[in-house]
Amino acid sequence: MDAKKIAQGAMSALLFLVPVLTQPSLAWQEGKGEDRLPPAAIAPSSPSAAKAESSQSTRQARVVAKGGAPSAGSAGYFPNVTLLTQDNQPVRFYDDMLKGKVVVISFMFTTCKSLCPMTTAHLASVQEQLGERLGRDVFIISISVDPANDTPAALKKFAESYKAKPGWYFLTGEKENVRMVRTKLGINGEDKMQHTGMVILGNEATGQWRKMPAWQNPIEITNAVKTLIPTKVPERN
Amino acid sequence: MISRREITKIGLVGVLVLGCWTIGINAFGQAPKSPTCRAFFCNALPFPRFAQKVTNAGEIKSILDQATTELSGSHRITTQLRAFLEQHADFYEITMERALQQILPGEKTEIWGYNDRPGVPGFTAITPGPTIATTRMHPVVIRFTNKLSTPTEPVETTVHYHGGHTPPSSDGYPSDKFPSANFPSNSRVFLYPMTLTRGATQWYHDHAVDVTGRNVYMGLAGFLLVDPADNSMVPDMMPTADTDEREMLRTRIPGCANILTTGCNKRFDIPLVIQDRVLGVKGGKANQLIYNPFDFDGVIGDTFLVNGANQPFMEVERRKYLLRFLNGSNARVYQFGFSEDPKRLTHPLEIMEMATEGGAMPKATAQTSMLLAMAERAEMIFDFAQVAVGRDVFLVNCLEQTEGRRPDDFTPQACTPLLRFHVGPKGTEPDPPVATNDGDTMLPLRNDPARHIEEVMSPQDAVATREFKFERSHGEWAVNGELFQAHVITRDGEDREARPRLGTVEIWTLTNSSGGWVHPIHMHADMFEMLERNGHPPGPEEQGLKETVYLGRGDSVRVMFKFTSQPAPWSRATGAEDDIGDYVFHCHNVEHEDMAMMGNFNLMGP
């Protein structure tokens, strides 16, 4: 049997089986959710079972990339929604901000008084360390997680207070657009205080993406982003 | 409209059905076709090949020449050490390469694997990598070469021998990536003295800072199995304790856990690494490994792999086996059991656990299920005579987990089958002569300093107690509020830098104060004994020597170390120095590790 025939057979078998396999009685993963017995019905008898009990949880399903959806980090994965810069310029998030670029992405909001000032200050250090490479080889993108309050004008004022140079964008926009963008970048949930701790470094063209704590020493962030810049001669630190 | 859950069901069962037709094209070249194959769990369980040693004198010279220029500090290659290694060490040449592996029917999956026979026709890189098998006190020297980079995608790597006490320069320190600015060559030599104190199921895997999660997910992990010492390699170096250990293994353990010695049947000694992956469309090709770099909680998969195969099966005899478990997942915790029902563990079969990460436990412990967090290992004796010939036994996982934060509750009434064993008649090879029962003494902790074994320690001897909190704040993970920075020593709860001295005992309290997340904490350099879990003595399954401990939500454990410099096998011949330098300890949710949930300690001279 050659490979083509196997593939054809596989397809027809799958098509034939679809109606059958949706019957719960045949599905191996049946009973993972709704139809559980109460936990007390079967007491865990081993000590290791007791060890697991310290991990109580709420059930929060997470969509796992599967099938035909573009894989995380590849073209088509990022939403191409319109956002606004601190200069009130509409930009397409994928086409204008990411496509073909090396980027440092952070999350902030202008009224944040706890961590955000430090993370933004760290990015200001990264800006200094990048020098002329900012706006040429690397772009910094700070996305507001409080778009309802962060107008472009508020972002402009914020950017100026950190002496942001060309190549460092502050983005806001329709709440839903901002939510789509941050969710795709792994920033979930509604607690905006939990959104400010991460920076994401990436080279969209090569699909290399890294995440780092924003608290991390700015030199480490700069060094990490430099490794993503395509160069003919390897970077020396 | 079909729900996501239903799609998963269709996909999973469809895959299992189609799996039957692909027998004979698994990545390891094995083609057993079972007459009992049913419409699911039909891919034969693969076994990674044993790594082949380098025997060519020119290649050994090349490896030692490179080691001489690279290795520094306590294990710089002196003339004496070089002569010793030439005479006694095992040498390996292992490359990291991209390769195609048949995981699901149809399109092959691109993996990053290890290849012990680079350039030899017919041998490609595989995941899990080739199994390195050796004995205690028998040094191993490996040259790892990174051939993963492409013009558009440079890949930085390093390799950590997980479970070993290695010199700092060979420990895979996270920032010692290659190739990189500091290590421009794409190869490095690693020297492993193999000074652990008893035989154990260990492993090697990638450990490059920032990218360990992706590298391990793509396949960079393999078994490293260690037997007790024998006299065949280093005359007069076989401690009496190893003789006792060998005798215990010979009489109690199926396959006698004796990798290098003839006369033992490895058919009954089965290493199993369990991993979860997402396979989807990438670059227009189906069945590719999908690593989500934006998942900060830890990457969870929905396709279960055992030894790199999707929910495979194995023909077994109705007798005892040694099963060696490794949780090789990035962020998934498992609670395993054995059941005739593939979906439930309501009638569990008995597991006889006999070893943890550090080797044989003081006492065997009978279990009905077994929690295994990332990087933890457990060895067990499993008796398939608990069921009749012709029946199936399923390895099931009854800990559902839908995100990297933490698993859900243990649900024996709702399990996922991972591996099917089909029980055939018992062959001629007898079971081990001594039956192992709950509470039987396996191998007490012991002290034999003259013979290079030092395991007995007492809390009264502790010269320092230190507290480390594994925290979450503003979406960042930290150890005592600090993020990993290369060679910056972490401060303990009393604001002292963690600088333990060789030969001293310390007690560390490791606390999960991160709210809803769970963290398995892995210590480099030395095994520990658990003293307490949440104020109570640890359960029997956590007795013995460990180097990875699970911190569930709010958990706090106290562990005791004796920071040893187990004299290397060559110490008498060469007078080598102690292992002093920087080691790390970290969360083994590898995404958390990549986000700097990793501390440094500096091991100081006595």
Coordinates of N, CA and C in Angstrom, one line a residue, chain B residues 331-478:
Chain B
A331 N 4.9 21.7 31.5 CA 4.1 22.4 32.5 C 3.0 21.5 33.0
R332 N 2.9 20.2 32.7 CA 1.8 19.4 33.1 C 2.2 18.4 34.2
V333 N 1.3 18.4 35.2 CA 1.5 17.5 36.3 C 0.6 16.3 36.1
Y334 N 1.1 15.1 36.4 CA 0.3 13.9 36.1 C 0.0 13.2 37.5
Q335 N -1.1 12.5 37.5 CA -1.3 11.5 38.6 C -1.6 10.2 37.9
F336 N -0.6 9.3 37.9 CA -0.7 8.1 37.1 C -1.4 7.0 37.9
G337 N -2.0 6.0 37.2 CA -2.4 4.8 37.8 C -2.5 3.7 36.7
F338 N -2.7 2.5 37.2 CA -2.9 1.4 36.2 C -4.3 0.8 36.4
S339 N -4.9 0.6 35.3 CA -6.3 0.2 35.4 C -6.7 -0.7 34.1
E340 N -7.6 -1.6 34.3 CA -8.1 -2.3 33.1 C -9.1 -1.4 32.4
D341 N -9.6 -0.5 33.1 CA -10.6 0.5 32.4 C -9.8 1.7 31.9
P342 N -9.8 1.9 30.6 CA -9.0 3.0 30.1 C -9.4 4.4 30.6
K343 N -10.6 4.5 31.1 CA -11.2 5.8 31.4 C -11.3 6.1 32.9
R344 N -11.1 5.1 33.7 CA -11.3 5.2 35.2 C -10.2 4.5 36.0
L345 N -10.0 5.0 37.1 CA -9.1 4.4 38.1 C -9.9 4.0 39.3
T346 N -11.1 3.6 39.1 CA -11.9 3.2 40.3 C -11.6 1.9 40.8
H347 N -10.9 1.0 40.0 CA -10.4 -0.2 40.5 C -8.9 -0.3 40.2
P348 N -8.1 0.5 40.9 CA -6.7 0.6 40.6 C -5.9 -0.7 40.8
L349 N -5.0 -0.9 40.0 CA -4.0 -2.0 40.2 C -2.9 -1.5 41.1
E350 N -2.2 -2.4 41.7 CA -1.2 -2.0 42.7 C 0.1 -1.6 42.0
I351 N 0.7 -0.5 42.5 CA 2.0 -0.1 42.0 C 3.0 -0.3 43.2
M352 N 4.1 -0.8 43.0 CA 5.1 -0.9 44.1 C 6.3 0.1 43.7
E353 N 6.2 1.3 44.3 CA 7.2 2.3 44.0 C 8.5 1.9 44.8
M354 N 9.6 2.0 44.1 CA 10.8 1.6 44.7 C 12.0 2.6 44.6
A355 N 11.8 3.7 43.8 CA 12.9 4.6 43.6 C 12.4 6.0 43.3
T356 N 13.1 7.0 43.7 CA 12.8 8.4 43.3 C 13.9 8.9 42.5
E357 N 14.1 10.2 42.3 CA 15.1 10.8 41.4 C 16.5 10.3 41.8
G358 N 16.7 10.1 43.1 CA 18.1 9.8 43.6 C 18.3 8.3 43.6
G359 N 17.4 7.5 43.2 CA 17.6 6.0 43.2 C 16.7 5.3 44.2
A360 N 17.1 4.1 44.6 CA 16.3 3.2 45.4 C 15.9 4.0 46.7
M361 N 14.6 3.8 47.1 CA 14.1 4.4 48.3 C 14.5 3.5 49.5
P362 N 14.5 4.1 50.7 CA 14.8 3.2 51.8 C 13.8 2.1 51.9
K363 N 12.5 2.4 51.7 CA 11.5 1.4 51.8 C 10.6 1.4 50.5
A364 N 10.2 0.3 50.0 CA 9.2 0.2 48.9 C 7.9 0.7 49.5
T365 N 7.1 1.3 48.6 CA 5.8 1.7 49.1 C 4.7 1.4 48.0
A366 N 3.7 0.7 48.5 CA 2.6 0.3 47.6 C 1.6 1.5 47.4
Q367 N 1.3 1.8 46.2 CA 0.4 2.9 45.8 C -0.6 2.5 44.9
T368 N -1.7 3.3 44.8 CA -2.7 3.0 43.8 C -2.7 4.1 42.7
S369 N -2.0 5.2 43.0 CA -1.8 6.2 42.0 C -0.5 6.9 42.4
M370 N 0.0 7.7 41.5 CA 1.3 8.3 41.8 C 1.4 9.7 41.1
L371 N 1.6 10.7 41.9 CA 1.7 12.1 41.4 C 3.1 12.3 40.9
L372 N 3.2 12.8 39.8 CA 4.6 13.1 39.2 C 4.6 14.5 38.6
A373 N 5.3 15.4 39.2 CA 5.4 16.8 38.6 C 6.5 16.8 37.6
M374 N 6.6 17.9 36.9 CA 7.6 18.0 35.9 C 9.0 17.7 36.4
A375 N 9.7 16.9 35.7 CA 11.1 16.5 36.0 C 11.2 15.5 37.1
E376 N 10.2 15.2 37.8 CA 10.2 14.1 38.8 C 10.3 12.8 38.1
R377 N 11.0 11.9 38.8 CA 11.0 10.5 38.3 C 10.6 9.5 39.4
A378 N 10.1 8.4 39.0 CA 9.8 7.3 40.0 C 10.0 6.0 39.2
E379 N 10.6 5.1 40.0 CA 10.7 3.7 39.4 C 9.7 2.8 40.2
M380 N 9.1 1.9 39.5 CA 8.2 1.0 40.2 C 8.3 -0.4 39.7
I381 N 8.0 -1.3 40.5 CA 7.8 -2.7 40.1 C 6.3 -2.9 39.8
F382 N 6.0 -3.3 38.6 CA 4.6 -3.5 38.3 C 4.4 -4.9 37.9
D383 N 3.4 -5.6 38.5 CA 3.2 -7.0 38.3 C 1.9 -7.2 37.4
F384 N 2.2 -7.5 36.2 CA 1.0 -7.7 35.3 C 0.3 -9.0 35.6
A385 N 0.8 -9.8 36.5 CA 0.0 -11.0 37.0 C -1.2 -10.6 37.7
Q386 N -1.4 -9.3 38.0 CA -2.6 -8.8 38.6 C -3.8 -9.0 37.7
V387 N -3.6 -9.2 36.4 CA -4.7 -9.4 35.5 C -4.5 -10.7 34.7
A388 N -5.5 -11.2 34.0 CA -5.5 -12.4 33.3 C -4.8 -12.2 31.9
V389 N -4.3 -13.3 31.4 CA -3.7 -13.3 30.0 C -4.8 -12.9 29.1
G390 N -4.3 -12.0 28.1 CA -5.3 -11.6 27.1 C -5.9 -10.2 27.4
R391 N -5.8 -9.8 28.7 CA -6.4 -8.5 29.1 C -5.5 -7.3 28.7
D392 N -6.1 -6.2 28.7 CA -5.3 -4.9 28.5 C -5.2 -4.2 29.9
V393 N -4.0 -3.6 30.1 CA -3.8 -2.8 31.3 C -3.5 -1.4 30.7
F394 N -4.1 -0.4 31.2 CA -3.9 1.0 30.7 C -3.1 1.8 31.8
L395 N -2.1 2.5 31.3 CA -1.5 3.6 32.1 C -2.4 4.8 31.9
V396 N -3.0 5.3 33.0 CA -4.0 6.4 32.9 C -3.5 7.6 33.7
N397 N -3.9 8.7 33.3 CA -3.6 10.0 34.0 C -5.0 10.5 34.5
C398 N -5.1 10.7 35.8 CA -6.4 11.2 36.3 C -6.3 12.6 36.9
L399 N -5.4 13.3 36.4 CA -5.3 14.7 36.8 C -5.4 15.6 35.6
E400 N -6.7 16.1 35.4 CA -6.9 16.9 34.2 C -6.2 18.2 34.4
Q401 N -5.7 18.8 33.4 CA -5.1 20.1 33.4 C -5.3 20.8 32.1
T402 N -5.8 22.0 32.2 CA -6.1 22.7 31.0 C -5.3 24.0 30.8
E403 N -4.5 24.3 31.7 CA -3.6 25.5 31.6 C -2.3 25.2 32.5
G404 N -1.3 26.0 32.2 CA 0.0 25.8 32.8 C 0.0 26.2 34.3
R405 N -1.0 26.9 34.8 CA -0.9 27.3 36.2 C -0.9 26.1 37.2
R406 N -1.8 25.2 36.9 CA -1.9 24.1 37.9 C -2.9 23.0 37.4
P407 N -2.8 21.8 37.9 CA -3.7 20.8 37.6 C -5.0 21.0 38.3
D408 N -6.1 20.3 37.8 CA -7.3 20.3 38.5 C -7.3 19.2 39.6
D409 N -8.4 18.8 40.1 CA -8.4 17.8 41.2 C -8.2 16.4 40.6
F410 N -7.7 15.5 41.5 CA -7.5 14.1 41.1 C -8.9 13.5 41.0
T411 N -9.2 13.0 39.8 CA -10.5 12.4 39.5 C -10.4 11.0 39.0
P412 N -10.4 10.0 39.9 CA -10.2 8.6 39.4 C -11.4 8.1 38.6
Q413 N -12.5 8.9 38.5 CA -13.6 8.4 37.7 C -13.5 9.1 36.3
A414 N -12.5 9.9 36.0 CA -12.4 10.5 34.7 C -10.9 10.6 34.4
C415 N -10.4 9.6 33.7 CA -9.0 9.5 33.4 C -8.7 9.5 31.9
T416 N -7.5 9.8 31.5 CA -7.1 9.7 30.1 C -6.1 8.6 30.0
P417 N -6.3 7.6 29.1 CA -5.4 6.5 28.9 C -4.2 7.1 28.1
L418 N -3.0 6.7 28.5 CA -1.8 7.1 27.9 C -1.0 6.0 27.2
L419 N -1.2 4.8 27.7 CA -0.4 3.7 27.2 C -1.1 2.4 27.4
R420 N -1.2 1.6 26.4 CA -1.9 0.3 26.6 C -0.9 -0.8 26.7
F421 N -1.0 -1.7 27.7 CA -0.2 -2.9 27.8 C -1.1 -4.1 27.4
H422 N -0.7 -4.9 26.5 CA -1.5 -6.1 26.3 C -0.8 -7.3 26.9
V423 N -1.5 -8.0 27.8 CA -0.8 -9.0 28.7 C -0.9 -10.4 28.0
G424 N 0.3 -10.9 27.7 CA 0.5 -12.2 27.1 C 1.0 -13.2 28.1
P425 N 1.1 -14.5 27.7 CA 1.6 -15.5 28.7 C 3.0 -15.2 29.2
K426 N 3.3 -15.7 30.4 CA 4.6 -15.5 31.0 C 5.6 -16.4 30.2
G427 N 6.8 -15.8 30.0 CA 7.8 -16.6 29.3 C 8.6 -17.5 30.3
T428 N 9.7 -17.9 29.8 CA 10.5 -18.8 30.7 C 11.4 -18.0 31.7
E429 N 11.6 -16.8 31.5 CA 12.4 -16.0 32.5 C 11.6 -15.8 33.8
P430 N 12.2 -16.3 34.9 CA 11.4 -16.2 36.1 C 11.4 -14.7 36.7
D431 N 10.4 -14.5 37.5 CA 10.3 -13.2 38.2 C 11.5 -13.2 39.2
P432 N 11.8 -12.0 39.7 CA 12.9 -11.9 40.7 C 12.6 -12.8 41.8
P433 N 13.7 -13.4 42.4 CA 13.5 -14.4 43.5 C 12.9 -13.8 44.7
V434 N 13.0 -12.5 45.0 CA 12.5 -12.0 46.2 C 11.3 -11.1 45.8
A435 N 10.1 -11.4 46.4 CA 9.0 -10.5 46.1 C 9.1 -9.3 47.0
T436 N 8.7 -8.1 46.4 CA 8.8 -6.9 47.1 C 7.4 -6.4 47.6
N437 N 7.3 -6.2 48.9 CA 6.0 -5.8 49.4 C 6.0 -4.5 50.1
D438 N 4.9 -3.9 50.3 CA 4.8 -2.6 50.9 C 5.6 -2.5 52.2
G439 N 6.5 -1.5 52.3 CA 7.3 -1.3 53.5 C 8.6 -2.1 53.5
D440 N 8.8 -3.0 52.5 CA 10.1 -3.7 52.5 C 11.3 -2.8 52.5
T441 N 12.3 -3.1 53.2 CA 13.5 -2.3 53.1 C 14.2 -2.5 51.7
M442 N 14.4 -1.4 51.0 CA 15.1 -1.6 49.7 C 16.6 -1.2 49.9
L443 N 16.8 0.0 50.3 CA 18.2 0.4 50.4 C 18.3 1.6 51.4
P444 N 18.6 1.3 52.7 CA 18.6 2.5 53.6 C 19.7 3.5 53.2
L445 N 19.5 4.7 53.7 CA 20.5 5.7 53.5 C 21.8 5.2 54.2
R446 N 22.9 5.6 53.7 CA 24.1 4.9 54.2 C 25.3 5.9 54.2
N447 N 26.3 5.5 54.9 CA 27.5 6.3 54.9 C 28.7 5.4 54.7
D448 N 29.5 5.8 53.7 CA 30.7 5.0 53.4 C 31.7 5.9 52.9
P449 N 32.1 6.9 53.7 CA 33.0 8.0 53.2 C 34.3 7.5 52.6
A450 N 34.8 6.4 53.2 CA 36.1 5.9 52.7 C 35.8 5.4 51.3
R451 N 34.6 5.0 51.0 CA 34.3 4.4 49.7 C 33.5 5.3 48.8
H452 N 33.5 6.6 49.2 CA 32.9 7.6 48.3 C 31.4 7.6 48.3
I453 N 30.8 7.2 49.4 CA 29.3 7.3 49.5 C 29.0 8.0 50.8
E454 N 28.2 9.1 50.7 CA 27.9 9.9 51.9 C 26.5 10.3 51.8
E455 N 25.6 9.6 52.5 CA 24.2 10.0 52.4 C 23.5 10.3 53.7
V456 N 24.1 9.8 54.8 CA 23.5 10.0 56.1 C 23.8 11.4 56.6
M457 N 22.7 12.1 57.0 CA 22.9 13.4 57.6 C 21.8 13.6 58.6
S458 N 22.0 14.6 59.4 CA 21.0 14.8 60.5 C 20.7 16.2 60.6
P459 N 19.4 16.5 60.8 CA 19.0 18.0 61.0 C 19.8 18.7 62.0
Q460 N 20.3 17.9 63.1 CA 21.0 18.6 64.1 C 22.3 19.1 63.6
D461 N 22.8 18.5 62.5 CA 24.1 19.0 62.0 C 24.0 20.2 61.1
A462 N 22.8 20.7 60.9 CA 22.6 21.8 60.0 C 23.3 23.0 60.5
V463 N 24.1 23.6 59.6 CA 24.9 24.9 60.0 C 24.1 26.1 59.5
A464 N 23.1 25.9 58.6 CA 22.4 27.1 58.2 C 21.0 26.6 57.8
T465 N 20.0 27.5 58.0 CA 18.7 27.3 57.5 C 18.4 28.5 56.6
R466 N 17.8 28.2 55.5 CA 17.5 29.3 54.5 C 16.1 29.1 54.0
E467 N 15.5 30.2 53.7 CA 14.1 30.2 53.3 C 14.1 30.9 51.9
F468 N 13.4 30.2 51.0 CA 13.2 30.7 49.6 C 11.7 30.7 49.3
K469 N 11.2 31.8 48.9 CA 9.8 31.9 48.5 C 9.7 32.0 47.0
F470 N 8.8 31.2 46.4 CA 8.6 31.3 45.0 C 7.3 32.0 44.8
E471 N 7.5 33.2 44.2 CA 6.4 34.2 44.2 C 6.0 34.6 42.8
R472 N 4.8 35.3 42.8 CA 4.3 35.9 41.6 C 3.9 37.3 41.9
S473 N 4.3 38.2 41.1 CA 3.9 39.6 41.3 C 3.8 40.3 39.9
H474 N 2.7 40.9 39.6 CA 2.6 41.7 38.3 C 2.9 40.8 37.1
G475 N 2.5 39.5 37.2 CA 2.8 38.6 36.1 C 4.2 38.1 36.0
E476 N 5.0 38.4 37.0 CA 6.4 37.9 36.9 C 6.6 36.9 38.0
W477 N 7.5 36.0 37.8 CA 7.8 35.0 38.8 C 9.2 35.3 39.4
A478 N 9.3 35.1 40.6 CA 10.6 35.5 41.3 C 10.9 34.5 42.4

